[in-house]
Amino acid sequence: DASPHAFGGSLTPGRAFYFTTVPLASARGIAKTCGVTINDVVLTVAAGALRNYLKERTALPDAPLVASMAASIRQPDQRNGWGNHVTNRTLRLPTHLADPLERLRYARLEADAVKRDIALRAGAQFVEWVELAPPFLVKAGSWLMRRVVGRVQPPGTVIVSNVRGPASPLYTTHGPVENLVSVGHVRVVAAINITVWSYAGNLNFSLMGCKKAVPDIERLAEGLLAAMAGLRQLCDEQEGRQ
């Protein structure tokens, strides 16, 4: 189980946003060298940045943080259909591990477990139940969650999303689209959202947070860059020893 942490608790109205970009080739290089996926790299980098951010504030829990992550459940015969086909699953981020390569191995195991879980339980999506529920029940449930969080600090989570975007630049009538940045939402007990999009050779990390929980969100963004650079260096060194 996850421990209470600085990103849990009730939200305030203030929001903080920041985004940073790294070359997609860096993530691909790590994935190829270490035999993992780009999604594994994203989870590892996010875990490293969150670990350092919380450690600087003496708020790092002993247990892994729990991440809520969206996953596509679109079937092959639904590829040309309209609407979203997604579900949310939780996984443990390796924020408790100091070694970046150990974090990468841990993230890969967690991501693989989530993939197996989705394959086995593809028919029971909470997101569909919410859509079918009467609006007054959804509103009442949200009110109850806010009241509970106000009295009890539950195990907190963060939100992490990784989306594969266009590999080639997009164009409008006014010219090329310079970059693609997506903003994710925050919610009760998850005061930070890290949304990652790839676009035309870039890997864009967008951070949205509750300003009270993350008053210096740019520090977290700097941690993402440092975690990516450190992981790339260790993977290159490991390849050189082989």
PDB file of N, CA and C in Angstrom, residues 129-182:
ATOM      1  N   TRP A 129     -19.332   2.587 -15.759  1.00  0.00           N
ATOM      2  CA  TRP A 129     -20.358   2.642 -14.721  1.00  0.00           C
ATOM      3  C   TRP A 129     -20.680   4.080 -14.353  1.00  0.00           C
ATOM      4  N   VAL A 130     -19.677   4.927 -14.299  1.00  0.00           N
ATOM      5  CA  VAL A 130     -19.912   6.333 -13.973  1.00  0.00           C
ATOM      6  C   VAL A 130     -20.772   6.983 -15.046  1.00  0.00           C
ATOM      7  N   GLU A 131     -20.516   6.652 -16.311  1.00  0.00           N
ATOM      8  CA  GLU A 131     -21.289   7.249 -17.396  1.00  0.00           C
ATOM      9  C   GLU A 131     -22.751   6.830 -17.330  1.00  0.00           C
ATOM     10  N   LEU A 132     -23.025   5.637 -16.805  1.00  0.00           N
ATOM     11  CA  LEU A 132     -24.391   5.144 -16.740  1.00  0.00           C
ATOM     12  C   LEU A 132     -25.114   5.587 -15.473  1.00  0.00           C
ATOM     13  N   ALA A 133     -24.374   6.065 -14.487  1.00  0.00           N
ATOM     14  CA  ALA A 133     -24.984   6.477 -13.232  1.00  0.00           C
ATOM     15  C   ALA A 133     -25.731   7.791 -13.398  1.00  0.00           C
ATOM     16  N   PRO A 134     -26.863   7.977 -12.675  1.00  0.00           N
ATOM     17  CA  PRO A 134     -27.573   9.257 -12.722  1.00  0.00           C
ATOM     18  C   PRO A 134     -26.666  10.383 -12.230  1.00  0.00           C
ATOM     19  N   PRO A 135     -26.769  11.578 -12.812  1.00  0.00           N
ATOM     20  CA  PRO A 135     -25.893  12.690 -12.438  1.00  0.00           C
ATOM     21  C   PRO A 135     -25.901  12.999 -10.946  1.00  0.00           C
ATOM     22  N   PHE A 136     -27.076  12.875 -10.282  1.00  0.00           N
ATOM     23  CA  PHE A 136     -27.121  13.237  -8.864  1.00  0.00           C
ATOM     24  C   PHE A 136     -26.300  12.269  -8.020  1.00  0.00           C
ATOM     25  N   LEU A 137     -26.168  10.999  -8.474  1.00  0.00           N
ATOM     26  CA  LEU A 137     -25.349  10.046  -7.737  1.00  0.00           C
ATOM     27  C   LEU A 137     -23.866  10.359  -7.893  1.00  0.00           C
ATOM     28  N   VAL A 138     -23.465  10.740  -9.105  1.00  0.00           N
ATOM     29  CA  VAL A 138     -22.072  11.116  -9.335  1.00  0.00           C
ATOM     30  C   VAL A 138     -21.712  12.336  -8.500  1.00  0.00           C
ATOM     31  N   LYS A 139     -22.614  13.335  -8.471  1.00  0.00           N
ATOM     32  CA  LYS A 139     -22.371  14.552  -7.701  1.00  0.00           C
ATOM     33  C   LYS A 139     -22.290  14.238  -6.209  1.00  0.00           C
ATOM     34  N   ALA A 140     -23.162  13.379  -5.732  1.00  0.00           N
ATOM     35  CA  ALA A 140     -23.151  13.015  -4.314  1.00  0.00           C
ATOM     36  C   ALA A 140     -21.877  12.261  -3.958  1.00  0.00           C
ATOM     37  N   GLY A 141     -21.431  11.400  -4.860  1.00  0.00           N
ATOM     38  CA  GLY A 141     -20.199  10.658  -4.608  1.00  0.00           C
ATOM     39  C   GLY A 141     -19.000  11.578  -4.525  1.00  0.00           C
ATOM     40  N   SER A 142     -18.940  12.589  -5.383  1.00  0.00           N
ATOM     41  CA  SER A 142     -17.838  13.546  -5.357  1.00  0.00           C
ATOM     42  C   SER A 142     -17.851  14.347  -4.057  1.00  0.00           C
ATOM     43  N   TRP A 143     -19.051  14.748  -3.626  1.00  0.00           N
ATOM     44  CA  TRP A 143     -19.159  15.496  -2.365  1.00  0.00           C
ATOM     45  C   TRP A 143     -18.686  14.643  -1.199  1.00  0.00           C
ATOM     46  N   LEU A 144     -19.072  13.364  -1.187  1.00  0.00           N
ATOM     47  CA  LEU A 144     -18.678  12.473  -0.102  1.00  0.00           C
ATOM     48  C   LEU A 144     -17.165  12.294  -0.067  1.00  0.00           C
ATOM     49  N   MET A 145     -16.527  12.149  -1.236  1.00  0.00           N
ATOM     50  CA  MET A 145     -15.080  11.988  -1.288  1.00  0.00           C
ATOM     51  C   MET A 145     -14.382  13.207  -0.705  1.00  0.00           C
ATOM     52  N   ARG A 146     -14.863  14.405  -1.036  1.00  0.00           N
ATOM     53  CA  ARG A 146     -14.239  15.614  -0.498  1.00  0.00           C
ATOM     54  C   ARG A 146     -14.368  15.685   1.018  1.00  0.00           C
ATOM     55  N   ARG A 147     -15.523  15.253   1.555  1.00  0.00           N
ATOM     56  CA  ARG A 147     -15.712  15.271   2.996  1.00  0.00           C
ATOM     57  C   ARG A 147     -14.793  14.268   3.676  1.00  0.00           C
ATOM     58  N   VAL A 148     -14.658  13.086   3.087  1.00  0.00           N
ATOM     59  CA  VAL A 148     -13.803  12.048   3.674  1.00  0.00           C
ATOM     60  C   VAL A 148     -12.355  12.491   3.666  1.00  0.00           C
ATOM     61  N   VAL A 149     -11.900  13.049   2.532  1.00  0.00           N
ATOM     62  CA  VAL A 149     -10.517  13.484   2.424  1.00  0.00           C
ATOM     63  C   VAL A 149     -10.228  14.609   3.399  1.00  0.00           C
ATOM     64  N   GLY A 150     -11.215  15.447   3.672  1.00  0.00           N
ATOM     65  CA  GLY A 150     -11.014  16.541   4.613  1.00  0.00           C
ATOM     66  C   GLY A 150     -10.761  16.055   6.028  1.00  0.00           C
ATOM     67  N   ARG A 151     -11.207  14.842   6.364  1.00  0.00           N
ATOM     68  CA  ARG A 151     -11.054  14.324   7.723  1.00  0.00           C
ATOM     69  C   ARG A 151      -9.946  13.278   7.830  1.00  0.00           C
ATOM     70  N   VAL A 152      -9.733  12.546   6.771  1.00  0.00           N
ATOM     71  CA  VAL A 152      -8.760  11.458   6.805  1.00  0.00           C
ATOM     72  C   VAL A 152      -7.799  11.618   5.633  1.00  0.00           C
ATOM     73  N   GLN A 153      -6.530  11.413   5.897  1.00  0.00           N
ATOM     74  CA  GLN A 153      -5.535  11.464   4.818  1.00  0.00           C
ATOM     75  C   GLN A 153      -5.359  10.059   4.257  1.00  0.00           C
ATOM     76  N   PRO A 154      -6.004   9.719   3.125  1.00  0.00           N
ATOM     77  CA  PRO A 154      -5.899   8.369   2.581  1.00  0.00           C
ATOM     78  C   PRO A 154      -4.587   8.195   1.836  1.00  0.00           C
ATOM     79  N   PRO A 155      -4.259   6.948   1.470  1.00  0.00           N
ATOM     80  CA  PRO A 155      -3.073   6.752   0.646  1.00  0.00           C
ATOM     81  C   PRO A 155      -3.181   7.577  -0.627  1.00  0.00           C
ATOM     82  N   GLY A 156      -2.207   8.420  -0.889  1.00  0.00           N
ATOM     83  CA  GLY A 156      -2.283   9.331  -2.027  1.00  0.00           C
ATOM     84  C   GLY A 156      -1.821   8.698  -3.314  1.00  0.00           C
ATOM     85  N   THR A 157      -2.211   9.305  -4.403  1.00  0.00           N
ATOM     86  CA  THR A 157      -1.770   8.856  -5.716  1.00  0.00           C
ATOM     87  C   THR A 157      -1.318  10.052  -6.530  1.00  0.00           C
ATOM     88  N   VAL A 158      -0.673   9.752  -7.632  1.00  0.00           N
ATOM     89  CA  VAL A 158      -0.402  10.742  -8.662  1.00  0.00           C
ATOM     90  C   VAL A 158      -0.990  10.195  -9.957  1.00  0.00           C
ATOM     91  N   ILE A 159      -1.171  11.064 -10.926  1.00  0.00           N
ATOM     92  CA  ILE A 159      -1.709  10.642 -12.219  1.00  0.00           C
ATOM     93  C   ILE A 159      -0.592  10.738 -13.247  1.00  0.00           C
ATOM     94  N   VAL A 160      -0.378   9.658 -13.987  1.00  0.00           N
ATOM     95  CA  VAL A 160       0.635   9.631 -15.039  1.00  0.00           C
ATOM     96  C   VAL A 160      -0.009   9.093 -16.305  1.00  0.00           C
ATOM     97  N   SER A 161       0.126   9.813 -17.405  1.00  0.00           N
ATOM     98  CA  SER A 161      -0.404   9.370 -18.693  1.00  0.00           C
ATOM     99  C   SER A 161       0.682   9.493 -19.754  1.00  0.00           C
ATOM    100  N   ASN A 162       0.727   8.535 -20.641  1.00  0.00           N
ATOM    101  CA  ASN A 162       1.696   8.542 -21.733  1.00  0.00           C
ATOM    102  C   ASN A 162       0.962   8.245 -23.028  1.00  0.00           C
ATOM    103  N   VAL A 163       0.995   9.186 -23.951  1.00  0.00           N
ATOM    104  CA  VAL A 163       0.230   9.067 -25.197  1.00  0.00           C
ATOM    105  C   VAL A 163       1.172   9.176 -26.396  1.00  0.00           C
ATOM    106  N   ARG A 164       1.038   8.251 -27.310  1.00  0.00           N
ATOM    107  CA  ARG A 164       1.825   8.313 -28.544  1.00  0.00           C
ATOM    108  C   ARG A 164       1.164   9.293 -29.504  1.00  0.00           C
ATOM    109  N   GLY A 165       1.873  10.352 -29.830  1.00  0.00           N
ATOM    110  CA  GLY A 165       1.343  11.366 -30.732  1.00  0.00           C
ATOM    111  C   GLY A 165       1.876  11.203 -32.144  1.00  0.00           C
ATOM    112  N   PRO A 166       1.582  12.157 -33.027  1.00  0.00           N
ATOM    113  CA  PRO A 166       2.029  12.077 -34.425  1.00  0.00           C
ATOM    114  C   PRO A 166       3.553  12.059 -34.533  1.00  0.00           C
ATOM    115  N   ALA A 167       4.055  11.184 -35.385  1.00  0.00           N
ATOM    116  CA  ALA A 167       5.502  11.100 -35.583  1.00  0.00           C
ATOM    117  C   ALA A 167       6.021  12.208 -36.499  1.00  0.00           C
ATOM    118  N   SER A 168       5.154  12.714 -37.367  1.00  0.00           N
ATOM    119  CA  SER A 168       5.536  13.781 -38.298  1.00  0.00           C
ATOM    120  C   SER A 168       4.811  15.072 -37.934  1.00  0.00           C
ATOM    121  N   PRO A 169       5.370  16.224 -38.272  1.00  0.00           N
ATOM    122  CA  PRO A 169       4.732  17.495 -37.939  1.00  0.00           C
ATOM    123  C   PRO A 169       3.352  17.628 -38.584  1.00  0.00           C
ATOM    124  N   LEU A 170       2.457  18.247 -37.850  1.00  0.00           N
ATOM    125  CA  LEU A 170       1.135  18.562 -38.365  1.00  0.00           C
ATOM    126  C   LEU A 170       1.136  19.984 -38.918  1.00  0.00           C
ATOM    127  N   TYR A 171       0.172  20.248 -39.805  1.00  0.00           N
ATOM    128  CA  TYR A 171       0.117  21.572 -40.436  1.00  0.00           C
ATOM    129  C   TYR A 171      -1.302  22.114 -40.373  1.00  0.00           C
ATOM    130  N   THR A 172      -1.404  23.410 -40.179  1.00  0.00           N
ATOM    131  CA  THR A 172      -2.681  24.110 -40.280  1.00  0.00           C
ATOM    132  C   THR A 172      -2.603  25.034 -41.498  1.00  0.00           C
ATOM    133  N   THR A 173      -3.660  25.777 -41.730  1.00  0.00           N
ATOM    134  CA  THR A 173      -3.649  26.725 -42.852  1.00  0.00           C
ATOM    135  C   THR A 173      -2.642  27.847 -42.631  1.00  0.00           C
ATOM    136  N   HIS A 174      -2.187  28.016 -41.400  1.00  0.00           N
ATOM    137  CA  HIS A 174      -1.240  29.085 -41.076  1.00  0.00           C
ATOM    138  C   HIS A 174       0.205  28.596 -40.977  1.00  0.00           C
ATOM    139  N   GLY A 175       0.417  27.266 -41.153  1.00  0.00           N
ATOM    140  CA  GLY A 175       1.779  26.760 -41.092  1.00  0.00           C
ATOM    141  C   GLY A 175       1.896  25.538 -40.201  1.00  0.00           C
ATOM    142  N   PRO A 176       3.113  25.116 -39.910  1.00  0.00           N
ATOM    143  CA  PRO A 176       3.320  23.897 -39.119  1.00  0.00           C
ATOM    144  C   PRO A 176       2.973  24.095 -37.650  1.00  0.00           C
ATOM    145  N   VAL A 177       2.536  23.015 -37.021  1.00  0.00           N
ATOM    146  CA  VAL A 177       2.292  23.008 -35.580  1.00  0.00           C
ATOM    147  C   VAL A 177       3.630  22.805 -34.889  1.00  0.00           C
ATOM    148  N   GLU A 178       4.034  23.790 -34.114  1.00  0.00           N
ATOM    149  CA  GLU A 178       5.370  23.768 -33.514  1.00  0.00           C
ATOM    150  C   GLU A 178       5.526  22.653 -32.494  1.00  0.00           C
ATOM    151  N   ASN A 179       4.521  22.463 -31.648  1.00  0.00           N
ATOM    152  CA  ASN A 179       4.624  21.431 -30.618  1.00  0.00           C
ATOM    153  C   ASN A 179       3.226  21.024 -30.185  1.00  0.00           C
ATOM    154  N   LEU A 180       3.145  19.943 -29.434  1.00  0.00           N
ATOM    155  CA  LEU A 180       1.864  19.418 -28.980  1.00  0.00           C
ATOM    156  C   LEU A 180       1.958  19.192 -27.474  1.00  0.00           C
ATOM    157  N   VAL A 181       1.192  19.987 -26.730  1.00  0.00           N
ATOM    158  CA  VAL A 181       1.233  19.934 -25.272  1.00  0.00           C
ATOM    159  C   VAL A 181      -0.166  19.639 -24.752  1.00  0.00           C
ATOM    160  N   SER A 182      -0.290  18.641 -23.919  1.00  0.00           N
ATOM    161  CA  SER A 182      -1.589  18.244 -23.388  1.00  0.00           C
ATOM    162  C   SER A 182      -1.631  18.516 -21.889  1.00  0.00           C
TER     163      SER A 182
END
